mmCIF file of C-alpha atoms in Angstrom:
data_model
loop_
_atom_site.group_PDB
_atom_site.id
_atom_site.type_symbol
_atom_site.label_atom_id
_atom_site.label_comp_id
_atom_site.label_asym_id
_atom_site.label_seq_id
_atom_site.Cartn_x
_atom_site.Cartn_y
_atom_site.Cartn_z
ATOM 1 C CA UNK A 1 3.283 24.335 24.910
ATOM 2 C CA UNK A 2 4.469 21.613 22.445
ATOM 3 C CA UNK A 3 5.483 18.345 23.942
ATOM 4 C CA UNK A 4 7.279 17.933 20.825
ATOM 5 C CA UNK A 5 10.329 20.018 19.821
ATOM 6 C CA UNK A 6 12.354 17.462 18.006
ATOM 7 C CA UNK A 7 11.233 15.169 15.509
ATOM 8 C CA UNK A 8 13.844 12.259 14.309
ATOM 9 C CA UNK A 9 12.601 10.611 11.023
ATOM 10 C CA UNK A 10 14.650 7.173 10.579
ATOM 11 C CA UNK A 11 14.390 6.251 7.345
ATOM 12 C CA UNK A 12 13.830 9.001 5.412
ATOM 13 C CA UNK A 13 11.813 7.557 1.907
ATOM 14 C CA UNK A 14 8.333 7.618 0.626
ATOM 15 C CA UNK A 15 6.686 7.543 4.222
ATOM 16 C CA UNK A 16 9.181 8.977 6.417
ATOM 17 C CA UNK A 17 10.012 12.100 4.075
ATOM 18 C CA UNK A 18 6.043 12.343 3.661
ATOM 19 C CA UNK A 19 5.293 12.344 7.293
ATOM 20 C CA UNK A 20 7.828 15.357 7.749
ATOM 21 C CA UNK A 21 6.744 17.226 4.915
ATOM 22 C CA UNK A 22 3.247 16.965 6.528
ATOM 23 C CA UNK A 23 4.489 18.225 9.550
ATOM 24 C CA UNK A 24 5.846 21.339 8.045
ATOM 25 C CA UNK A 25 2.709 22.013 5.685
ATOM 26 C CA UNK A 26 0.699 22.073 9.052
ATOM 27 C CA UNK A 27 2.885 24.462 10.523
ATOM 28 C CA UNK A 28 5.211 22.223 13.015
ATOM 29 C CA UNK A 29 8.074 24.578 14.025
ATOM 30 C CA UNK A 30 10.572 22.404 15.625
ATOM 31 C CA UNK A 31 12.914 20.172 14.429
ATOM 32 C CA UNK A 32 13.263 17.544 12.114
ATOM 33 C CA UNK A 33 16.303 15.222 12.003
ATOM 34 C CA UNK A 34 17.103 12.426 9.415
ATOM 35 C CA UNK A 35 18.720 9.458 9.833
ATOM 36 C CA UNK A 36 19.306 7.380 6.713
ATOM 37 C CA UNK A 37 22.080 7.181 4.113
ATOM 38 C CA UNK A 38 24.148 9.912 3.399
ATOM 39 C CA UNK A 39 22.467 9.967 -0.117
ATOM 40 C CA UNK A 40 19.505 10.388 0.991
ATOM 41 C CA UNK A 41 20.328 12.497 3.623
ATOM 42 C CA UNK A 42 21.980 15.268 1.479
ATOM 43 C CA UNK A 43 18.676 14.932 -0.826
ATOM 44 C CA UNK A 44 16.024 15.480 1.764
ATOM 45 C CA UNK A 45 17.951 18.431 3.379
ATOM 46 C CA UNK A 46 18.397 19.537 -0.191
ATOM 47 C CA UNK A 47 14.541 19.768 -0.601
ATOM 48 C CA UNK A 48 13.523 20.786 2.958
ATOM 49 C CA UNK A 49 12.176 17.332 4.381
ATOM 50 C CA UNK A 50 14.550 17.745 6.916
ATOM 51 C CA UNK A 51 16.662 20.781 8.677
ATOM 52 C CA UNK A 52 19.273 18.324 9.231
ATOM 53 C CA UNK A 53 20.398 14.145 8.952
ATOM 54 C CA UNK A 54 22.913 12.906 11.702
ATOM 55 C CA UNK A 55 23.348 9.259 12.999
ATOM 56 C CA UNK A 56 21.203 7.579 15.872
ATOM 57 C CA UNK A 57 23.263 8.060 18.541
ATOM 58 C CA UNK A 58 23.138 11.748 17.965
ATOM 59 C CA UNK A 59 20.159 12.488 16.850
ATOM 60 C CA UNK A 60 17.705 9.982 19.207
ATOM 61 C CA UNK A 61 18.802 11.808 23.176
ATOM 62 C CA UNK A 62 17.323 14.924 21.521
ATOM 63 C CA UNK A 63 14.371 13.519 20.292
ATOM 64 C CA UNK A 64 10.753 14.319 21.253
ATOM 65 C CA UNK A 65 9.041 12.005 18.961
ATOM 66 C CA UNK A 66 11.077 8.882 16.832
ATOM 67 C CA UNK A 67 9.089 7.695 13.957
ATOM 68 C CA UNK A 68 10.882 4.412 12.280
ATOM 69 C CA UNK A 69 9.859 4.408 8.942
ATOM 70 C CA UNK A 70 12.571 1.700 7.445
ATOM 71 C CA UNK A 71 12.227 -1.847 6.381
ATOM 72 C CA UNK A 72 10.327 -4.111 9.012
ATOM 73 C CA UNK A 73 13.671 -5.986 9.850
ATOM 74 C CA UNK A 74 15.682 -3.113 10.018
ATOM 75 C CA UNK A 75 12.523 -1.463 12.651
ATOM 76 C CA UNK A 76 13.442 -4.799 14.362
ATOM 77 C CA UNK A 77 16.860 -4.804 14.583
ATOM 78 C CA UNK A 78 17.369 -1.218 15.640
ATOM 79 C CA UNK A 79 14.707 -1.116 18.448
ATOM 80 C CA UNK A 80 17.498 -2.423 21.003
ATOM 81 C CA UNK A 81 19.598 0.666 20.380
ATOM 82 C CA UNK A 82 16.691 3.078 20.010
ATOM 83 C CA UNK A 83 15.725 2.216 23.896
ATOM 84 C CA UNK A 84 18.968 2.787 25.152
ATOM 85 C CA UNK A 85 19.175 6.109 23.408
ATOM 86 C CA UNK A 86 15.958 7.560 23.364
ATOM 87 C CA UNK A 87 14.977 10.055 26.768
ATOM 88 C CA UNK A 88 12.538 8.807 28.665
ATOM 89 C CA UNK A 89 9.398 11.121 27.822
ATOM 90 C CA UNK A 90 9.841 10.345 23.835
ATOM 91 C CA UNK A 91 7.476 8.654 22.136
ATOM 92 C CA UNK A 92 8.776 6.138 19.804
ATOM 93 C CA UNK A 93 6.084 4.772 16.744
ATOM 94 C CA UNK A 94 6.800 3.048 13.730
ATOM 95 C CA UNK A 95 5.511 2.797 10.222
ATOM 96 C CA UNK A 96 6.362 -1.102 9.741
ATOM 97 C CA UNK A 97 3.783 -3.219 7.765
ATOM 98 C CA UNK A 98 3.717 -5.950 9.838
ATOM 99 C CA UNK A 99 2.858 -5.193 13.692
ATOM 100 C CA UNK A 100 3.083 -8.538 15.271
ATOM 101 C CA UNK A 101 6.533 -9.210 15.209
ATOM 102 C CA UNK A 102 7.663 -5.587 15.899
ATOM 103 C CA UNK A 103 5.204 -5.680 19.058
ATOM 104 C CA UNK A 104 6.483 -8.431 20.146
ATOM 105 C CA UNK A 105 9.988 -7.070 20.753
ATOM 106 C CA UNK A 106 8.622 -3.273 21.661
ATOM 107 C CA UNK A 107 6.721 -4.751 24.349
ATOM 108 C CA UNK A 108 9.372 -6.121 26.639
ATOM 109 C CA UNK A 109 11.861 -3.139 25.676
ATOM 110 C CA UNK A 110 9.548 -0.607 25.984
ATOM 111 C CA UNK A 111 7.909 -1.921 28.887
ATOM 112 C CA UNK A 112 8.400 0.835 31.742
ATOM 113 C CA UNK A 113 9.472 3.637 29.219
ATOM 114 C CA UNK A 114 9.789 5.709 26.891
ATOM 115 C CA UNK A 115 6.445 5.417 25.129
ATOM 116 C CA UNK A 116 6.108 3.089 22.169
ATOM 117 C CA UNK A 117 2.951 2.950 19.768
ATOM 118 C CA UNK A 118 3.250 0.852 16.622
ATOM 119 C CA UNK A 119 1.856 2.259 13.985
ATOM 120 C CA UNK A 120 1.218 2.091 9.658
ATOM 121 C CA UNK A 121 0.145 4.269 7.589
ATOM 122 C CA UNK A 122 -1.978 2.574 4.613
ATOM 123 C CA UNK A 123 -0.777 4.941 2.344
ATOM 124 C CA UNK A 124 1.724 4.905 -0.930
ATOM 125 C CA UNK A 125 2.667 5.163 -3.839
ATOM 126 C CA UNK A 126 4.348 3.569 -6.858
ATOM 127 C CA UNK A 127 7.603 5.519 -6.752
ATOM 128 C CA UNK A 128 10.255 4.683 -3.565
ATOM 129 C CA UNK A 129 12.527 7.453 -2.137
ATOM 130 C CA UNK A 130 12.594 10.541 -0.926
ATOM 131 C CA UNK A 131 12.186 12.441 -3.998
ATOM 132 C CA UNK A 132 8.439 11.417 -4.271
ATOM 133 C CA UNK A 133 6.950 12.095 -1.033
ATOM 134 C CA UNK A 134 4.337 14.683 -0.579
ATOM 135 C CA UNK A 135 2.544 16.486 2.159
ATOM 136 C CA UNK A 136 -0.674 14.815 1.561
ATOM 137 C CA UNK A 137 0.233 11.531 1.142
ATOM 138 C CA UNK A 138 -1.754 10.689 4.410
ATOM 139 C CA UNK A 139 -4.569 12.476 3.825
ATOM 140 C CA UNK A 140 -7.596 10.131 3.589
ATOM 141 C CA UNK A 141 -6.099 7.506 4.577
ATOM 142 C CA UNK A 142 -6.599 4.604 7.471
ATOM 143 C CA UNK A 143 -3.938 4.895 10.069
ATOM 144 C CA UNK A 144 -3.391 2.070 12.114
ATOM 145 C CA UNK A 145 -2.327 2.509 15.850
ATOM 146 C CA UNK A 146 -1.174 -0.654 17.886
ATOM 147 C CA UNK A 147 -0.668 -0.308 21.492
ATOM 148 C CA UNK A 148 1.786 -2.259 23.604
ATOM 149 C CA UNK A 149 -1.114 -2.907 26.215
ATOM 150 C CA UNK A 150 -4.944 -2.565 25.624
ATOM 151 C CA UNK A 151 -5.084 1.214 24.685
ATOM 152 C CA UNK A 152 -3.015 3.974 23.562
ATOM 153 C CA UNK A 153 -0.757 5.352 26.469
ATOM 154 C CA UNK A 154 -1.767 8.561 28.471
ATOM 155 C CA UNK A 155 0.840 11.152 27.559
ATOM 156 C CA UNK A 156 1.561 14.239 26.444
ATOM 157 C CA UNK A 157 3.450 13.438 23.362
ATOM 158 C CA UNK A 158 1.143 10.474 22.548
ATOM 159 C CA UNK A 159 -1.360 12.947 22.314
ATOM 160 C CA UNK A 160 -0.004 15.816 20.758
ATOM 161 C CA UNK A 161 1.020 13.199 17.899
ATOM 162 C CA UNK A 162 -2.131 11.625 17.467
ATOM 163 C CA UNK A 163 -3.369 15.390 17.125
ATOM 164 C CA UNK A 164 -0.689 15.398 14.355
ATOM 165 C CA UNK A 165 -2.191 12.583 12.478
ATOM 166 C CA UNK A 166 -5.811 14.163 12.846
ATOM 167 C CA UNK A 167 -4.518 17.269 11.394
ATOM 168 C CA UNK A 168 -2.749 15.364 8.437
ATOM 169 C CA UNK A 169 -6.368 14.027 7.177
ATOM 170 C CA UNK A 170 -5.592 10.394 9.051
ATOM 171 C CA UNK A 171 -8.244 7.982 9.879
ATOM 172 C CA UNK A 172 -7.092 6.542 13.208
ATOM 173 C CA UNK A 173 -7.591 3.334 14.617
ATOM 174 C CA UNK A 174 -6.706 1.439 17.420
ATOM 175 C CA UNK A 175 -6.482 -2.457 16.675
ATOM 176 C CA UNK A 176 -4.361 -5.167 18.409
ATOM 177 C CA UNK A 177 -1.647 -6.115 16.306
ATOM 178 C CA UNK A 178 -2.776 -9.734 15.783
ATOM 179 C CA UNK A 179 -5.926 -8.380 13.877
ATOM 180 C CA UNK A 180 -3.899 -5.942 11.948
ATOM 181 C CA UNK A 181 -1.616 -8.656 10.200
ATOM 182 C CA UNK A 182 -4.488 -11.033 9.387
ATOM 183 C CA UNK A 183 -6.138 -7.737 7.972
ATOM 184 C CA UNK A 184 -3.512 -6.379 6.196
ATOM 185 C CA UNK A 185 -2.720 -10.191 4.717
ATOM 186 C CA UNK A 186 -5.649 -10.197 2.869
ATOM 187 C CA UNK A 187 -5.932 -6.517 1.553
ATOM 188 C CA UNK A 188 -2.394 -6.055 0.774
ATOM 189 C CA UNK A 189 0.110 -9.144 0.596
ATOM 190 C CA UNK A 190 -2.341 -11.503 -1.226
ATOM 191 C CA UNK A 191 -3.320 -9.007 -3.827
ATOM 192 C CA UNK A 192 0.425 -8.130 -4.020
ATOM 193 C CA UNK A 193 1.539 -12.236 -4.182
ATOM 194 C CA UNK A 194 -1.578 -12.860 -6.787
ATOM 195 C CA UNK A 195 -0.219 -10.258 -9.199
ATOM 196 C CA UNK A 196 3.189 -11.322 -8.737
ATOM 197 C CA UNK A 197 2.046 -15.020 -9.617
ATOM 198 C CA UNK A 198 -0.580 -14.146 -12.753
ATOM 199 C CA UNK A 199 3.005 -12.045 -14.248
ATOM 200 C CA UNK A 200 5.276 -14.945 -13.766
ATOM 201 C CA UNK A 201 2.560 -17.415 -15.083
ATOM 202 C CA UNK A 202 1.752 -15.494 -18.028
ATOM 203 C CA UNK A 203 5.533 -14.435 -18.758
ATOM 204 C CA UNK A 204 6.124 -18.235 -18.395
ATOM 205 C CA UNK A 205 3.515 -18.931 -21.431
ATOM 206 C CA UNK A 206 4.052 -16.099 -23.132
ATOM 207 C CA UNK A 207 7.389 -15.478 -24.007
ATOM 208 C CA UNK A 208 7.103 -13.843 -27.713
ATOM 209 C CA UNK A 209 6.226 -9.981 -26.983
ATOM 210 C CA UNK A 210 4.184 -9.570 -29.940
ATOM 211 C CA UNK A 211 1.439 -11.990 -27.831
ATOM 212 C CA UNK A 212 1.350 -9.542 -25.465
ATOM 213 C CA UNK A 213 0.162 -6.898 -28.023
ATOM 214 C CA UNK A 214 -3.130 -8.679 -28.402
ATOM 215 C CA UNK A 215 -3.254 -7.748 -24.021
ATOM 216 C CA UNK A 216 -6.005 -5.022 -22.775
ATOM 217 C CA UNK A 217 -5.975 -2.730 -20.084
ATOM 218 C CA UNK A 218 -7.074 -6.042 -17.430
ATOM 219 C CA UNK A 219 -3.768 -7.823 -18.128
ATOM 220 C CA UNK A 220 -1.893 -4.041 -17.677
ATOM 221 C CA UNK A 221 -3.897 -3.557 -14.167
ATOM 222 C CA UNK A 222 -4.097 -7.128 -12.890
ATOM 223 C CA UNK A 223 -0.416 -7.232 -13.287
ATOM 224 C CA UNK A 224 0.626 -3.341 -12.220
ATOM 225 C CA UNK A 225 1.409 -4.675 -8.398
ATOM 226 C CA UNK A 226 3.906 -7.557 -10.009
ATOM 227 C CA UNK A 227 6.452 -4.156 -10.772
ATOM 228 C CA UNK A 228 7.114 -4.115 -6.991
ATOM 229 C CA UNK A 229 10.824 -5.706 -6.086
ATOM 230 C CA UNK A 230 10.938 -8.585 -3.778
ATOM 231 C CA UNK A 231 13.504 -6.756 -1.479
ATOM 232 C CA UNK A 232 11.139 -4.876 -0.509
ATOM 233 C CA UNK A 233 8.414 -7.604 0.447
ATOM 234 C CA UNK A 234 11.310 -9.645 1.978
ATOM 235 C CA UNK A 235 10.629 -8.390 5.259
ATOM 236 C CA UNK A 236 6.685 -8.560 5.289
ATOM 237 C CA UNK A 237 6.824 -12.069 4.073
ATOM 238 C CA UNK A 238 8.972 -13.408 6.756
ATOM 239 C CA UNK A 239 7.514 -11.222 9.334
ATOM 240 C CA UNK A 240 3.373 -12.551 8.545
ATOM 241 C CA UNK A 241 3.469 -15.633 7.428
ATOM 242 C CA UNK A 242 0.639 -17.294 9.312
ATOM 243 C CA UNK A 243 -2.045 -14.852 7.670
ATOM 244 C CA UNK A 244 -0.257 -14.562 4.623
ATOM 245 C CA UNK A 245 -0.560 -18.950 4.132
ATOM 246 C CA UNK A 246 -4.284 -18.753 5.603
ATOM 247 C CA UNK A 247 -4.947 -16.350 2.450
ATOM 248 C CA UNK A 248 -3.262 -17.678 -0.480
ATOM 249 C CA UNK A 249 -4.740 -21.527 0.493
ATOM 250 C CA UNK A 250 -8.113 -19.564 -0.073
ATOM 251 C CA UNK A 251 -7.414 -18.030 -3.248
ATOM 252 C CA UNK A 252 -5.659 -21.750 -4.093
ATOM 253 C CA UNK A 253 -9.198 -22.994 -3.536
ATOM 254 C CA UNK A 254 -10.770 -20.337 -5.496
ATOM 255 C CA UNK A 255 -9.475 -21.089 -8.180
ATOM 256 C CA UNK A 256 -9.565 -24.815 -7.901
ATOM 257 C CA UNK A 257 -13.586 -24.309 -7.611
ATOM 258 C CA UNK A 258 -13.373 -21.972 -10.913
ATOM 259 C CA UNK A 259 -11.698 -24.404 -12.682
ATOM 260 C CA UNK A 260 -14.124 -27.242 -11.801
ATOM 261 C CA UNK A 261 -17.159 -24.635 -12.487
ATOM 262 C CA UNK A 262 -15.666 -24.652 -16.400
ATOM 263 C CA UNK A 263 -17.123 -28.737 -16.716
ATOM 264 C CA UNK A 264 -20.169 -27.662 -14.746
ATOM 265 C CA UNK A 265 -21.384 -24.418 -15.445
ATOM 266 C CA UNK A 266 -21.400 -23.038 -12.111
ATOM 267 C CA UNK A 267 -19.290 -20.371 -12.320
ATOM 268 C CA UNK A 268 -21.960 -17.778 -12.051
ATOM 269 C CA UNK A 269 -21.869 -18.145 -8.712
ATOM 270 C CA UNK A 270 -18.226 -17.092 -8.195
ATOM 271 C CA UNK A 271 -18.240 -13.761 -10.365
ATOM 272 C CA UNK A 272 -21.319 -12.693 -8.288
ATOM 273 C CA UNK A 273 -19.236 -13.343 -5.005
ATOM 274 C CA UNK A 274 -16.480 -11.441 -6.651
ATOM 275 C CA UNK A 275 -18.835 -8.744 -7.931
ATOM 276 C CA UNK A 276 -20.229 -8.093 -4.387
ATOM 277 C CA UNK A 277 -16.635 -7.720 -3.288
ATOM 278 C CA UNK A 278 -16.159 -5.288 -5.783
ATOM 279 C CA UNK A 279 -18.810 -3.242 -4.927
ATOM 280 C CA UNK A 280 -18.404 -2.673 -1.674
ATOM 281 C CA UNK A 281 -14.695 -1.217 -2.319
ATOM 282 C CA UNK A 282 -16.271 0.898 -4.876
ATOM 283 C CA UNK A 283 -18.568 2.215 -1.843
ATOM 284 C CA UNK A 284 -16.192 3.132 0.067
#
């Protein structure tokens, strides 16, 4: 028997619509409630993400499983109400993609009951909203799990969700939330904060568009990330930015070293670093 009968996605975009629409492609017969703006809302019931979108306070007592997929801040901000809603056996998770912070406030809310497991999917895409999710968004992909204590709580619902993720094509792993944001800084925010800065250097410099025909494909991919709209980086900034610092001052001295290799012809060295680098994402 299911330990899960109702599903409430809050925040129902890219990763929250995609997580339901997973659920149904798998065959999950229960429930799915939305809670998000009444845009979006009418939208995803309109294309069958969700059987119906209602508010928090009605849709979280009948909920089985809660899965926050909004902004980090907002994740923040609405855990207070979510534990005083939420019946005791639920299991709450979250999509955030920071953990720290978030675990940091689960952890003395959550602390006897309901269930919470942080949580991120390392999975997108370049379009936002719930008109571009897809059932096999998570397929492939490296799910992070972050515990309140040491490991993953015993339960019913914690398990039968975890069975979920399996069944979605998730990689699951269990990693303290401390080595998550240090992780994440350097395979996701600094590549993100690098593009942003090559753009606005460049688009500093270069002002006349007809310079930018003489551009190849590097300049078009080195700069693809630099699209993305600070609101929604906002939150990840503010919410890592220990790890975030510890990576750009590396980068900072990167570059610093290439730019002294171009008096002393040791920049060999650097491109082979990079190269190895390189390769082993290719490998993977």
């Amino acid at each position: 028997m299911s330990s899960i009968a109702t599903v409430t996605v809050a925040g129902v975009g890219l990763i929250g619509g995609s997580f339901a629409l997973a659920l149904r492609r798998l065959g999950y017969c229960g429930r799915i409630l939305g809670v998000s703006s009444p845009e979006t809302l009418e939208v995803a019931t309109r294309l069958g993400v969700i059987d119906d979108g209602c508010g928090l306070e009605t849709a979280l007592p009948q909920s089985d499983l809660v899965y926050m997929a909004q902004p980090v801040e907002r994740i923040i901000g609405q855990l207070d109400q979510v534990r005083k809603l939420v019946p005791k056996h639920a299991l709450v998770t979250d999509a955030g993609s920071t953990k720290s912070a978030i675990m940091e406030r689960a952890r003395t809310l959550f602390e006897d009951g309901p269930h919470f497991v942080g949580g991120h999917p390392m999975a997108g895409k370049e379009g936002r909203g719930v008109r571009v999710a897809e059932a096999e968004l998570f397929q492939g992909a490296l799910y992070a799990l972050v515990p309140t204590g040491e490991s993953l709580p015993e339960s019913p619902v914690v398990e039968e969700f975890c069975g979920w993720l399996d069944a979605m094509g998730c990689r699951r792993r269990v990693m303290p939330a401390s080595q998550h944001d240090r992780v994440v800084a350097w395979t996701s925010h600094l590549p993100q904060l690098v593009s942003t800065a090559l753009a606005a250097a460049i688009g500093t410099q270069l002002q006349d568009g007809r310079e930018l025909e003489i551009a190849g494909d590097g300049l078009r991919d080195m700069t693809r990330l630099a699209a993305s709209p600070h609101a929604v980086w906002s939150g990840i900034l503010k919410t890592n930015p220990g790890p975030i610092d510890e990576a750009l001052a590396a980068v900072v001295q990167e570059l610093e070293g290439l730019r002294d290799a171009l008096n002393d012809g040791s920049a060999e060295e650097h491109f082979q670093r990079g190269q190895r680098l390189q390769g082993r994402i290719a490998d993977r």
